[in-house]
């Protein structure tokens, strides 16, 4: 495993994202929807630097089945807060193909929010398969499988305070 983004670099990027989000929304109330499980670390760090009145809810989305390849996307919105007539900011760990974010936005649009925007710590360069860009991005990264700061490989490594790229010997290839 090799460190891709150090802990101080991650922290600095989260501060920058919070500044951008605070600047964008000003004092308007905001509903944050974190995407479980990968967003939990970013969510906790980001909301503590946000200055508008805010509510926090979660939705669960998973598309990995224990490996580094995608499976069918499953969304569980049982815990999602009421977002009707709210400005919504979806927070996720990483924007890869974009299918997860697109499906979440499609689902939430049906619930009549005022607006929906998205914030992700990482965006993989050149991997997008949808016509959608996240509104607030911490880092663009190359197409490597990364872990740490919420991101997992087979449910491990979410607790690392930095972002690391897995190497072939880490995934038994
Ligand atoms: P997308 O639907 O292809 O954009 O994938 C987004 C989801 O896949 C994220 O919410 C992550 O949970 C997961 N994911 C994508 N790339 C990685 C990675 O490099 N490491 C860990 N999880 C990833
Ligand atoms: Mg995820």
Coordinates of C-alpha atoms and ligand atoms in Angstrom, one line a residue:
X1 CA 0.0 0.0 0.0
X2 CA 1.4 3.4 -0.8
X3 CA 0.3 6.7 0.7
X4 CA -1.4 8.9 -2.0
X5 CA -2.6 11.8 0.1
X6 CA -1.1 12.4 3.5
X7 CA -3.2 13.2 6.6
X8 CA -2.3 17.0 6.6
X9 CA -3.1 17.2 2.9
X10 CA -6.5 15.5 3.5
X11 CA -7.2 17.9 6.4
X12 CA -6.3 20.9 4.3
X13 CA -8.5 19.8 1.5
X14 CA -11.5 19.3 3.9
X15 CA -11.0 22.9 5.2
X16 CA -10.9 24.2 1.6
X17 CA -14.1 22.3 0.7
X18 CA -15.8 23.6 3.9
X19 CA -14.8 27.1 3.0
X20 CA -16.2 26.7 -0.5
X21 CA -19.5 25.2 0.7
X22 CA -19.9 27.9 3.4
X23 CA -19.2 30.6 0.8
X24 CA -21.7 29.1 -1.6
X25 CA -24.6 28.6 0.7
X26 CA -24.0 31.5 3.1
X27 CA -26.5 31.4 5.9
X28 CA -29.2 29.4 4.1
X29 CA -30.2 26.2 5.9
X30 CA -28.8 23.0 4.4
X31 CA -29.7 19.4 4.6
X32 CA -26.6 17.1 4.3
X33 CA -27.1 13.6 3.2
X34 CA -24.1 11.4 3.8
X35 CA -23.7 8.2 1.7
X36 CA -23.0 5.2 4.0
X37 CA -20.6 3.8 4.7
X38 CA -17.7 5.5 2.9
X39 CA -18.6 9.1 3.7
X40 CA -18.7 8.8 7.5
X41 CA -15.2 10.3 8.1
X42 CA -15.5 13.1 5.6
X43 CA -19.1 13.8 6.9
X44 CA -17.9 14.1 10.5
X45 CA -14.9 16.4 9.6
X46 CA -16.8 18.5 7.1
X47 CA -19.9 19.3 9.1
X48 CA -17.9 20.5 12.0
X49 CA -16.5 23.3 9.8
X50 CA -19.8 24.3 8.3
X51 CA -21.4 27.4 9.5
X52 CA -25.0 27.5 8.2
X53 CA -27.9 25.9 10.1
X54 CA -27.9 22.3 9.0
X55 CA -29.5 18.9 9.4
X56 CA -27.7 15.7 8.8
X57 CA -29.2 12.4 7.4
X58 CA -27.8 9.4 5.7
X59 CA -28.6 7.0 2.8
X60 CA -26.9 3.7 2.1
X61 CA -25.5 2.8 -1.3
X62 CA -23.3 -0.1 -2.1
X63 CA -22.1 -1.5 -5.3
X64 CA -19.0 -3.5 -4.3
X65 CA -19.2 -7.1 -3.4
X66 CA -16.0 -7.7 -1.5
X67 CA -13.6 -6.9 -4.4
X68 CA -12.4 -3.9 -6.4
X69 CA -14.9 -4.3 -9.1
X70 CA -18.5 -3.0 -9.2
X71 CA -21.6 -5.0 -8.7
X72 CA -25.2 -3.9 -9.0
X73 CA -26.0 -0.7 -7.0
X74 CA -28.2 -1.1 -4.0
X75 CA -29.7 2.0 -2.4
X76 CA -31.4 1.9 1.0
X77 CA -33.1 5.2 1.7
X78 CA -35.0 4.2 4.9
X79 CA -32.9 6.6 7.0
X80 CA -33.1 9.5 4.6
X81 CA -34.4 12.7 6.2
X82 CA -37.3 14.6 4.6
X83 CA -35.7 16.7 1.9
X84 CA -38.9 18.4 0.4
X85 CA -38.3 22.1 0.0
X86 CA -34.7 21.8 1.3
X87 CA -31.3 22.6 -0.2
X88 CA -29.5 19.3 -0.2
X89 CA -25.8 18.5 -0.3
X90 CA -24.9 14.8 -0.8
X91 CA -21.6 13.9 0.7
X92 CA -19.7 10.8 -0.5
X93 CA -16.2 9.6 -0.3
X94 CA -15.4 9.2 -4.0
X95 CA -16.8 9.8 -7.4
X96 CA -15.6 7.1 -9.7
X97 CA -18.0 6.2 -12.7
X98 CA -20.6 8.6 -11.2
X99 CA -23.4 6.0 -11.3
X100 CA -23.9 6.0 -7.6
X101 CA -24.2 9.8 -7.4
X102 CA -26.5 9.9 -10.5
X103 CA -28.9 7.4 -9.1
X104 CA -29.0 9.1 -5.7
X105 CA -29.7 12.4 -7.4
X106 CA -32.5 10.9 -9.5
X107 CA -34.0 9.3 -6.5
X108 CA -33.9 12.5 -4.4
X109 CA -35.2 14.7 -7.2
X110 CA -38.5 12.8 -6.9
X111 CA -38.8 14.1 -3.3
X112 CA -39.0 17.7 -4.4
X113 CA -36.0 19.4 -2.8
X114 CA -35.1 23.0 -3.8
X115 CA -31.7 22.0 -5.0
X116 CA -29.3 19.0 -4.9
X117 CA -25.5 19.4 -5.0
X118 CA -22.7 17.0 -4.2
X119 CA -19.4 17.0 -2.4
X120 CA -16.8 14.3 -2.6
X121 CA -13.3 14.0 -1.2
X122 CA -12.0 12.2 -4.3
X123 CA -12.7 12.1 -8.0
X124 CA -11.0 9.6 -10.3
X125 CA -9.8 11.3 -13.4
X126 CA -11.2 10.0 -16.7
X127 CA -13.5 7.4 -15.1
X128 CA -16.8 9.2 -15.4
X129 CA -19.6 7.4 -17.3
X130 CA -22.3 9.9 -16.6
X131 CA -23.0 13.5 -17.5
X132 CA -22.6 14.9 -14.0
X133 CA -19.8 16.4 -12.1
X134 CA -19.6 16.7 -8.4
X135 CA -19.9 20.3 -7.2
X136 CA -17.3 20.3 -4.5
X137 CA -14.2 18.1 -4.9
X138 CA -11.2 17.6 -2.6
X139 CA -8.8 15.9 -5.0
X140 CA -8.6 14.5 -8.5
X141 CA -6.8 11.2 -8.3
X142 CA -5.5 8.7 -10.9
X143 CA -7.5 5.5 -11.5
X144 CA -6.2 3.4 -8.6
X145 CA -8.1 1.6 -6.0
X146 CA -7.8 3.7 -2.8
X147 CA -8.5 3.1 0.9
X148 CA -8.5 5.2 4.1
X149 CA -10.4 8.2 5.3
X150 CA -13.7 6.2 5.0
X151 CA -12.8 4.2 1.9
X152 CA -12.6 0.5 2.3
X153 CA -11.3 -2.7 0.7
X154 CA -13.4 -5.6 1.9
X155 CA -14.6 -3.4 4.8
X156 CA -11.0 -2.8 6.0
X157 CA -8.9 0.4 6.2
X158 CA -11.7 2.9 6.7
X159 CA -10.0 4.2 9.8
X160 CA -6.7 5.3 8.2
X161 CA -6.4 9.0 8.6
X162 CA -4.8 9.3 5.1
X163 CA -5.6 8.0 1.6
X164 CA -3.5 5.1 0.3
X165 CA -3.5 3.2 -3.0
X166 CA -3.6 -0.5 -2.9
X167 CA -0.8 -2.3 -4.7
X168 CA -1.2 -5.7 -6.4
X169 CA 0.2 -7.6 -3.4
X170 CA -2.4 -6.0 -1.2
X171 CA -5.2 -7.5 -3.2
X172 CA -3.7 -10.9 -3.8
X173 CA -3.1 -10.3 -7.5
Ligands
LIG1 P1 -19.2 5.1 -8.7 O1 -20.7 4.7 -8.7 O2 -18.5 4.3 -9.8 O3 -19.0 6.6 -8.9 O4 -18.6 4.6 -7.4 C1 -18.8 5.3 -6.2 C2 -18.7 4.3 -5.0 O5 -17.8 3.2 -5.3 C3 -18.1 5.1 -3.9 O6 -19.2 5.5 -3.1 C4 -17.2 4.1 -3.2 O7 -18.0 3.5 -2.2 C5 -16.9 3.0 -4.2 N1 -15.5 3.2 -4.7 C6 -15.2 3.7 -6.0 N2 -13.8 3.7 -6.1 C7 -13.3 3.2 -5.0 C8 -12.0 3.0 -4.5 O8 -11.0 3.3 -5.2 N3 -11.9 2.6 -3.2 C9 -12.9 2.3 -2.4 N4 -14.2 2.5 -2.8 C10 -14.4 2.9 -4.1
LIG2 MG1 -19.5 4.5 -1.2

